CSV table of C-alpha atoms and ligand atoms in Angstrom, one decimal:
chain,number,residue,atom,x,y,z
A,170,MET,CA,245.5,193.2,51.2
A,171,SER,CA,242.1,192.2,50.2
A,172,GLY,CA,240.3,188.9,50.6
A,173,MET,CA,237.2,187.1,51.6
A,174,LEU,CA,236.3,185.8,55.0
A,175,VAL,CA,235.2,182.2,54.2
A,176,ASP,CA,234.8,179.6,56.9
A,177,THR,CA,235.4,175.8,56.7
A,178,PHE,CA,231.7,175.3,55.7
A,179,GLY,CA,232.0,177.7,52.7
A,180,ARG,CA,230.1,180.5,54.4
A,181,VAL,CA,231.3,184.0,53.1
A,182,HIS,CA,231.2,186.6,55.8
A,183,ARG,CA,230.0,190.1,54.8
A,184,ASP,CA,228.4,191.5,57.9
A,185,LEU,CA,230.2,192.8,60.9
A,186,ARG,CA,228.2,193.7,64.1
A,187,VAL,CA,230.3,196.3,66.0
A,188,SER,CA,229.5,196.9,69.6
A,189,VAL,CA,230.7,200.5,70.4
A,190,THR,CA,229.9,200.3,74.1
A,191,ASP,CA,228.6,198.0,76.7
A,192,ARG,CA,226.9,200.9,78.6
A,193,CYS,CA,223.2,201.4,78.4
A,194,ASN,CA,220.5,203.7,79.6
A,195,LEU,CA,217.9,200.9,80.1
A,196,ARG,CA,217.9,197.7,82.0
A,197,CYS,CA,215.8,195.3,80.0
A,198,THR,CA,215.2,192.3,82.3
A,199,TYR,CA,216.4,189.7,79.8
A,200,CYS,CA,219.6,191.6,79.0
A,201,MET,CA,221.0,193.5,82.1
A,202,PRO,CA,219.9,193.4,85.7
A,203,PRO,CA,219.1,196.7,87.4
A,204,ASP,CA,222.2,196.6,89.6
A,205,PHE,CA,224.5,195.4,86.8
A,206,ALA,CA,228.1,196.4,87.7
A,207,ASP,CA,230.3,194.2,85.6
A,208,TRP,CA,231.2,196.9,83.1
A,209,ILE,CA,234.1,196.6,80.6
A,210,PRO,CA,236.9,198.8,82.1
A,211,GLY,CA,236.9,202.2,80.3
A,212,ASP,CA,240.4,201.9,79.1
A,213,HIS,CA,239.6,198.6,77.3
A,214,LEU,CA,236.9,200.2,75.2
A,215,LEU,CA,238.1,200.9,71.6
A,216,SER,CA,238.7,204.5,70.7
A,217,ILE,CA,237.2,205.9,67.5
A,218,ASP,CA,240.5,205.6,65.7
A,219,GLU,CA,240.9,202.0,66.8
A,220,LEU,CA,237.4,201.2,65.6
A,221,MET,CA,238.2,202.8,62.2
A,222,THR,CA,241.3,200.7,61.9
A,223,VAL,CA,239.5,197.4,62.6
A,224,ILE,CA,236.5,198.3,60.4
A,225,SER,CA,238.6,199.4,57.5
A,226,VAL,CA,240.6,196.1,57.6
A,227,ALA,CA,237.3,194.2,57.8
A,228,VAL,CA,236.0,196.1,54.7
A,229,ASP,CA,239.2,195.2,52.9
A,230,GLU,CA,238.6,191.6,53.8
A,231,GLY,CA,235.1,191.6,52.2
A,232,ILE,CA,232.8,193.0,54.9
A,233,ASP,CA,230.2,195.2,53.2
A,234,SER,CA,227.7,195.7,56.0
A,235,ILE,CA,228.4,197.3,59.4
A,236,ARG,CA,225.7,197.1,62.1
A,237,LEU,CA,226.5,199.4,65.1
A,238,THR,CA,225.2,198.1,68.4
A,239,GLY,CA,226.0,197.7,72.1
A,240,GLY,CA,225.0,198.1,74.9
A,241,GLU,CA,223.2,201.2,73.7
A,242,PRO,CA,225.2,202.7,70.8
A,243,LEU,CA,223.6,206.1,71.1
A,244,VAL,CA,225.1,206.7,74.6
A,245,ARG,CA,228.5,206.9,72.9
A,246,PRO,CA,229.2,210.6,72.5
A,247,ASP,CA,231.0,210.2,69.2
A,248,ILE,CA,228.4,208.0,67.5
A,249,VAL,CA,227.7,210.5,64.7
A,250,GLU,CA,231.4,210.8,64.0
A,251,ILE,CA,231.7,207.0,64.0
A,252,VAL,CA,229.0,206.8,61.3
A,253,SER,CA,230.5,209.6,59.3
A,254,ARG,CA,234.0,208.2,59.3
A,255,ILE,CA,232.8,204.7,58.3
A,256,ASN,CA,230.8,206.3,55.5
A,257,ALA,CA,233.9,208.2,54.3
A,258,MET,CA,235.9,205.0,53.8
A,259,PRO,CA,236.8,203.9,50.3
A,260,LYS,CA,234.4,201.0,49.5
A,261,ALA,CA,232.1,202.4,52.2
A,262,PRO,CA,229.9,199.6,53.7
A,263,ARG,CA,226.2,199.9,54.4
A,264,ILE,CA,225.8,201.2,57.9
A,265,THR,CA,222.8,200.3,60.1
A,266,LEU,CA,222.3,200.6,63.9
A,267,THR,CA,220.4,198.8,66.6
A,268,THR,CA,219.1,201.0,69.3
A,269,ASN,CA,216.6,201.4,72.1
A,270,ALA,CA,215.7,204.8,70.5
A,271,LEU,CA,215.9,206.8,73.7
A,272,ARG,CA,218.3,209.3,72.1
A,273,LEU,CA,217.0,209.0,68.5
A,274,GLN,CA,214.8,212.1,68.7
A,275,GLU,CA,217.9,214.3,68.7
A,276,LEU,CA,220.2,212.0,66.8
A,277,ALA,CA,218.1,210.5,63.9
A,278,ARG,CA,218.7,213.5,61.6
A,279,PRO,CA,222.4,213.9,62.2
A,280,LEU,CA,222.9,210.1,61.9
A,281,ALA,CA,221.0,210.0,58.6
A,282,ASP,CA,223.1,213.0,57.3
A,283,ALA,CA,226.3,211.2,58.4
A,284,GLY,CA,225.4,208.2,56.2
A,285,LEU,CA,223.3,205.9,58.4
A,286,GLU,CA,221.1,203.8,56.1
A,287,ARG,CA,218.5,202.6,58.6
A,288,VAL,CA,217.8,201.6,62.2
A,289,ASN,CA,216.5,198.6,64.1
A,290,ILE,CA,214.6,199.7,67.2
A,291,SER,CA,213.9,197.5,70.2
A,292,LEU,CA,210.5,197.8,71.9
A,293,ASP,CA,208.7,195.0,73.8
A,294,THR,CA,205.5,196.7,74.8
A,295,LEU,CA,203.0,199.5,73.9
A,296,ASP,CA,202.1,200.0,77.6
A,297,PRO,CA,204.1,202.8,79.3
A,298,GLU,CA,203.8,201.2,82.7
A,299,ARG,CA,204.8,197.8,81.5
A,300,PHE,CA,207.7,199.4,79.7
A,301,ALA,CA,208.9,200.9,82.9
A,302,ARG,CA,208.6,197.6,84.7
A,303,LEU,CA,210.5,195.7,81.9
A,304,THR,CA,213.3,198.3,81.5
A,305,PHE,CA,213.5,199.8,85.0
A,306,ARG,CA,213.2,203.2,83.4
A,307,ASP,CA,210.1,205.3,82.7
A,308,ARG,CA,211.1,206.3,79.2
A,309,TYR,CA,208.4,204.9,76.9
A,310,SER,CA,207.5,208.3,75.4
A,311,ASP,CA,211.2,208.9,74.4
A,312,VAL,CA,211.2,205.6,72.5
A,313,ILE,CA,208.0,206.6,70.6
A,314,ALA,CA,209.4,210.0,69.8
A,315,GLY,CA,212.6,208.3,68.7
A,316,VAL,CA,210.7,206.0,66.3
A,317,GLU,CA,208.9,208.9,64.8
A,318,ALA,CA,212.2,210.8,64.4
A,319,ALA,CA,213.7,207.9,62.6
A,320,LEU,CA,210.7,207.7,60.2
A,321,ALA,CA,210.9,211.5,59.6
A,322,ALA,CA,214.6,211.3,59.0
A,323,GLY,CA,214.1,208.7,56.2
A,324,LEU,CA,215.9,205.8,58.0
A,325,HIS,CA,213.5,203.4,56.2
A,326,PRO,CA,212.4,200.7,56.7
A,327,VAL,CA,212.3,201.4,60.5
A,328,LYS,CA,212.4,197.9,61.9
A,329,VAL,CA,211.0,197.4,65.4
A,330,ASN,CA,212.2,194.3,67.2
A,331,THR,CA,210.1,192.7,70.0
A,332,VAL,CA,211.1,189.9,72.3
A,333,LEU,CA,207.9,188.1,73.5
A,334,MET,CA,208.0,186.6,77.0
A,335,ARG,CA,205.5,184.2,78.4
A,336,GLY,CA,203.1,185.8,80.9
A,337,ILE,CA,204.9,189.2,80.5
A,338,ASN,CA,204.1,190.6,77.1
A,339,ASP,CA,202.8,187.7,75.0
A,340,ASP,CA,199.4,189.2,75.1
A,341,GLU,CA,200.7,192.1,72.9
A,342,ALA,CA,201.6,190.2,69.7
A,343,VAL,CA,198.5,191.2,67.9
A,344,PRO,CA,198.1,194.7,69.2
A,345,MET,CA,201.8,195.4,68.4
A,346,LEU,CA,201.4,194.3,64.8
A,347,ARG,CA,198.2,196.3,64.4
A,348,HIS,CA,200.0,199.4,65.8
A,349,ALA,CA,203.1,198.8,63.7
A,350,ILE,CA,201.0,198.6,60.5
A,351,GLU,CA,199.1,201.8,61.4
A,352,HIS,CA,202.3,203.7,62.1
A,353,GLY,CA,204.6,202.4,59.3
A,354,TRP,CA,206.9,200.3,61.5
A,355,HIS,CA,208.3,197.1,60.2
A,356,LEU,CA,207.7,194.7,63.2
A,357,ARG,CA,209.8,191.6,63.9
A,358,PHE,CA,209.4,189.2,66.7
A,359,ILE,CA,212.6,187.6,68.1
A,360,GLU,CA,212.8,184.5,70.3
A,361,GLN,CA,214.4,185.1,73.6
A,362,MET,CA,217.9,183.6,73.7
A,363,PRO,CA,220.1,182.2,76.5
A,364,LEU,CA,222.2,185.4,76.9
A,365,ASP,CA,220.9,186.9,80.0
A,366,PRO,CA,223.4,187.7,82.7
A,367,HIS,CA,221.7,185.8,85.4
A,368,GLY,CA,221.2,182.5,83.5
A,369,SER,CA,217.5,182.4,84.1
A,370,TRP,CA,216.6,181.5,80.5
A,371,ASP,CA,214.3,178.5,80.3
A,372,ARG,CA,213.6,176.9,77.0
A,373,SER,CA,210.3,175.4,78.2
A,374,GLN,CA,209.1,178.9,79.0
A,375,MET,CA,210.2,180.5,75.8
A,376,VAL,CA,207.6,181.9,73.3
A,377,VAL,CA,208.7,180.1,70.2
A,378,ALA,CA,208.3,181.2,66.6
A,379,ALA,CA,205.5,178.6,65.8
A,380,GLU,CA,203.5,180.0,68.7
A,381,ILE,CA,204.0,183.6,67.6
A,382,HIS,CA,202.9,182.6,64.1
A,383,GLU,CA,199.8,181.0,65.5
A,384,LEU,CA,198.9,184.1,67.7
A,385,LEU,CA,199.2,186.4,64.6
A,386,ALA,CA,197.5,184.0,62.2
A,387,ALA,CA,194.4,184.1,64.4
A,388,GLU,CA,194.0,187.7,63.4
A,389,PHE,CA,195.8,188.3,60.2
A,390,ALA,CA,196.4,186.4,56.9
A,391,LEU,CA,200.1,185.6,56.8
A,392,THR,CA,201.7,184.7,53.5
A,393,PRO,CA,205.4,183.7,53.5
A,394,ILE,CA,207.7,185.8,51.4
A,395,PRO,CA,210.3,183.7,49.7
A,396,GLY,CA,214.0,184.6,49.1
A,397,ARG,CA,215.2,185.1,52.7
A,398,GLY,CA,219.0,184.7,51.8
A,399,SER,CA,221.1,185.2,54.9
A,400,ALA,CA,218.5,187.3,56.7
A,401,PRO,CA,217.6,185.9,60.1
A,402,ALA,CA,213.9,186.8,59.9
A,403,GLU,CA,211.2,184.8,58.1
A,404,GLU,CA,209.1,187.5,56.5
A,405,PHE,CA,205.3,187.3,55.9
A,406,LEU,CA,202.9,189.6,54.0
A,407,VAL,CA,200.2,190.7,56.3
A,408,ASN,CA,196.7,190.6,54.8
A,409,ALA,CA,198.2,190.3,51.3
A,410,GLY,CA,200.5,193.3,51.9
A,411,PRO,CA,202.0,195.7,51.5
A,412,ALA,CA,202.5,195.4,55.3
A,413,THR,CA,204.9,192.7,56.4
A,414,VAL,CA,206.0,191.1,59.7
A,415,GLY,CA,209.1,189.1,60.5
A,416,ILE,CA,209.7,186.2,62.9
A,417,ILE,CA,213.2,185.5,64.0
A,418,ALA,CA,213.4,181.9,65.2
A,419,SER,CA,217.0,182.0,66.5
A,420,VAL,CA,216.5,179.1,68.9
A,421,SER,CA,213.7,176.9,67.5
A,422,LYS,CA,214.8,177.1,63.8
A,423,PRO,CA,218.4,178.3,63.7
A,424,PHE,CA,219.6,180.0,60.5
A,425,CYS,CA,223.3,179.2,61.2
A,426,ALA,CA,223.8,177.5,57.8
A,427,ALA,CA,223.3,180.8,56.1
A,428,CYS,CA,225.1,183.0,58.7
A,429,ASP,CA,227.4,185.6,57.2
A,430,ARG,CA,228.0,187.6,60.5
A,431,LEU,CA,231.0,188.3,62.6
A,432,ARG,CA,231.1,190.4,65.7
A,433,LEU,CA,233.5,192.9,67.3
A,434,THR,CA,233.0,193.6,71.0
A,435,ALA,CA,233.5,197.0,72.5
A,436,ASP,CA,236.7,195.9,74.1
A,437,GLY,CA,238.2,194.7,70.8
A,438,GLN,CA,237.4,190.9,70.7
A,439,ILE,CA,236.3,189.3,67.4
A,440,ARG,CA,233.5,186.7,67.9
A,441,ASN,CA,232.4,184.4,65.2
A,442,CYS,CA,229.0,183.7,66.8
A,443,LEU,CA,226.8,185.3,69.4
A,444,PHE,CA,227.1,182.0,71.3
A,445,ALA,CA,230.9,181.5,70.8
A,446,THR,CA,232.8,180.6,74.0
A,447,GLU,CA,236.1,181.8,72.5
A,448,GLU,CA,237.1,185.2,71.3
A,449,THR,CA,240.0,186.5,69.2
A,450,ASP,CA,241.7,189.5,70.7
A,451,VAL,CA,242.5,192.5,68.3
A,452,ARG,CA,243.0,195.1,71.1
A,453,ALA,CA,246.5,194.0,71.9
A,454,THR,CA,247.5,194.3,68.2
A,455,LEU,CA,245.8,197.7,67.9
A,456,ARG,CA,247.8,198.9,70.8
A,457,ASP,CA,251.1,197.3,70.1
A,458,PRO,CA,253.6,200.2,69.9
A,459,SER,CA,256.3,198.0,68.3
A,460,ILE,CA,254.7,197.5,64.9
A,461,ASP,CA,254.1,199.9,62.0
A,462,GLU,CA,250.6,200.5,60.5
A,463,ALA,CA,251.0,198.1,57.6
A,464,THR,CA,252.0,195.2,59.9
A,465,ARG,CA,249.2,196.1,62.3
A,466,ARG,CA,246.6,195.9,59.4
A,467,GLN,CA,248.1,192.6,58.2
A,468,ARG,CA,247.9,191.1,61.6
A,469,ILE,CA,244.3,192.2,62.2
A,470,ALA,CA,243.3,190.7,58.8
A,471,ALA,CA,245.0,187.5,59.9
A,472,LEU,CA,243.0,187.6,63.2
A,473,PHE,CA,239.7,188.0,61.2
A,474,ALA,CA,240.7,185.0,59.0
A,475,ALA,CA,241.6,182.9,62.1
A,476,SER,CA,238.3,183.7,63.9
A,477,THR,CA,236.3,182.9,60.7
A,478,SER,CA,238.1,179.6,60.1
A,479,ALA,CA,237.3,178.6,63.7
A,480,LYS,CA,233.6,179.1,63.3
A,481,LEU,CA,231.4,176.1,64.2
A,482,ALA,CA,228.6,174.9,62.0
A,483,GLY,CA,225.9,176.1,64.5
A,484,HIS,CA,225.2,177.6,67.9
A,485,GLY,CA,224.1,174.2,69.3
A,486,ILE,CA,221.6,175.7,71.8
A,487,GLY,CA,219.7,172.4,71.6
A,488,ASP,CA,222.7,170.2,72.3
A,489,PRO,CA,223.2,168.7,75.8
A,490,SER,CA,226.8,170.1,75.7
A,491,PHE,CA,225.6,173.7,75.1
A,492,VAL,CA,227.3,176.3,77.4
A,493,GLN,CA,225.9,179.8,77.7
A,494,PRO,CA,228.7,182.4,76.8
A,495,ASP,CA,230.4,184.1,79.8
A,496,ARG,CA,229.3,187.5,78.6
A,497,PRO,CA,225.8,188.8,78.6
A,498,MET,CA,224.2,190.2,75.3
A,499,SER,CA,225.0,193.8,76.4
A,500,ALA,CA,228.7,193.0,76.4
A,501,ILE,CA,228.7,190.9,73.2
A,502,GLY,CA,226.7,193.3,71.1
A,503,GLY,CA,223.2,192.2,70.0
B,179,SAM,N1,220.6,198.6,73.1
B,179,SAM,C1,220.2,198.3,71.8
B,179,SAM,C2,218.8,197.8,71.7
B,179,SAM,O1,218.3,197.4,72.7
B,179,SAM,O2,218.3,197.7,70.5
B,179,SAM,C3,221.2,197.4,71.1
B,179,SAM,C4,221.8,196.3,71.8
B,179,SAM,S1,220.6,195.1,72.3
B,179,SAM,C5,221.6,193.9,73.2
B,179,SAM,C6,220.2,194.3,70.8
B,179,SAM,C7,219.0,193.5,70.7
B,179,SAM,O3,219.2,192.3,71.5
B,179,SAM,C8,217.7,194.1,71.3
B,179,SAM,O4,216.7,194.0,70.2
B,179,SAM,C9,217.3,193.2,72.4
B,179,SAM,O5,215.9,193.1,72.5
B,179,SAM,C10,218.0,191.9,72.1
B,179,SAM,N2,218.2,191.1,73.2
B,179,SAM,C11,218.9,191.3,74.3
B,179,SAM,N3,219.0,190.2,75.1
B,179,SAM,C12,218.3,189.2,74.4
B,179,SAM,C13,218.0,187.9,74.7
B,179,SAM,N4,218.4,187.3,75.8
B,179,SAM,N5,217.3,187.2,73.8
B,179,SAM,C14,216.9,187.8,72.6
B,179,SAM,N6,217.1,189.1,72.3
B,179,SAM,C15,217.8,189.8,73.2
B,180,SF4,FE1,220.1,198.1,76.9
B,180,SF4,FE2,219.5,197.1,74.6
B,180,SF4,FE3,220.1,195.5,76.7
B,180,SF4,FE4,217.8,196.8,76.7
B,180,SF4,S1,218.4,195.2,75.2
B,180,SF4,S2,219.3,196.7,78.4
B,180,SF4,S3,218.3,198.7,75.7
B,180,SF4,S4,221.5,196.9,75.6
């Protein structure tokens, strides 16, 4: 079997975001409350063999880029083996990973050796005390050590993603970019999205892309870089380059028309959008003892095709009918 995952709007899907766990060693306020307890039951999490089956079917169907995420993907004990086994597949896809970097100091080198191409690291502040307040864990120095380890292991470009929040860290846009340029990080600012588990997101309070641009343009000359393709970030040269900065306007300027992404949750549900309210179950097919491997693969391919066909034109956050998904970002996979 081999095909292409094309939706009814002609969008070809090549990128699969795979959440390998919903567990995490931080509690970022916009993602997971400190007393979060609504974990996916352990026996629902896909095993490494199940993940490999789904990913290899997806690759047969035209996926050429796998982004490992979570929760925090590096808390999964077999994460290096996951990378290595994806990398050993025929037609091996590009493998990248989104992480809070807490465990990168020890894992950057083994991950790079296993075939990881690069990492996206999430960091919302350069102030250790603020970091502890924003994440409920005093682990700032581990993140910095993790970023340095990623750079040393050649996981380039190391992209650092920052969510700016009004009155919380929006005073750090300029210092973060200055620090990023000095240290060889590729910084990207992301608009906060309505995916928090407590439903406290408020559009009127959001720091939007235009405002981020204005904050940065007061200090730096920003020149748009054309040729964005399906990438979510609008990229700018900073002070004529070579440094760049990205701004991801997921809410105020959605890039749904060029979206080429599908998602697999840690409990084996395909999602055709971060904001989808419906999911397509592959776990039952993976665990069905009555079918042989060829039938299992055919059925999983059909489930990918069905989920892709059902994809809507856009996330509709601005529509009056918009409903926030039931699951928080940590369970969907960011
Ligand atoms: N734990 C990893 C990390 O933090 O990079 C991977 C998973 S995390 C859910 C992926 C990304 O989603 C992070 O960059 C995080 O900042 C972002 N994120 C989480 N909740 C968000 C929200 N409500 N709006 C925008 N970004 C969010
Ligand atoms: Fe954990 Fe990432 Fe969510 Fe922060 S954003 S709580 S690091 S999953």
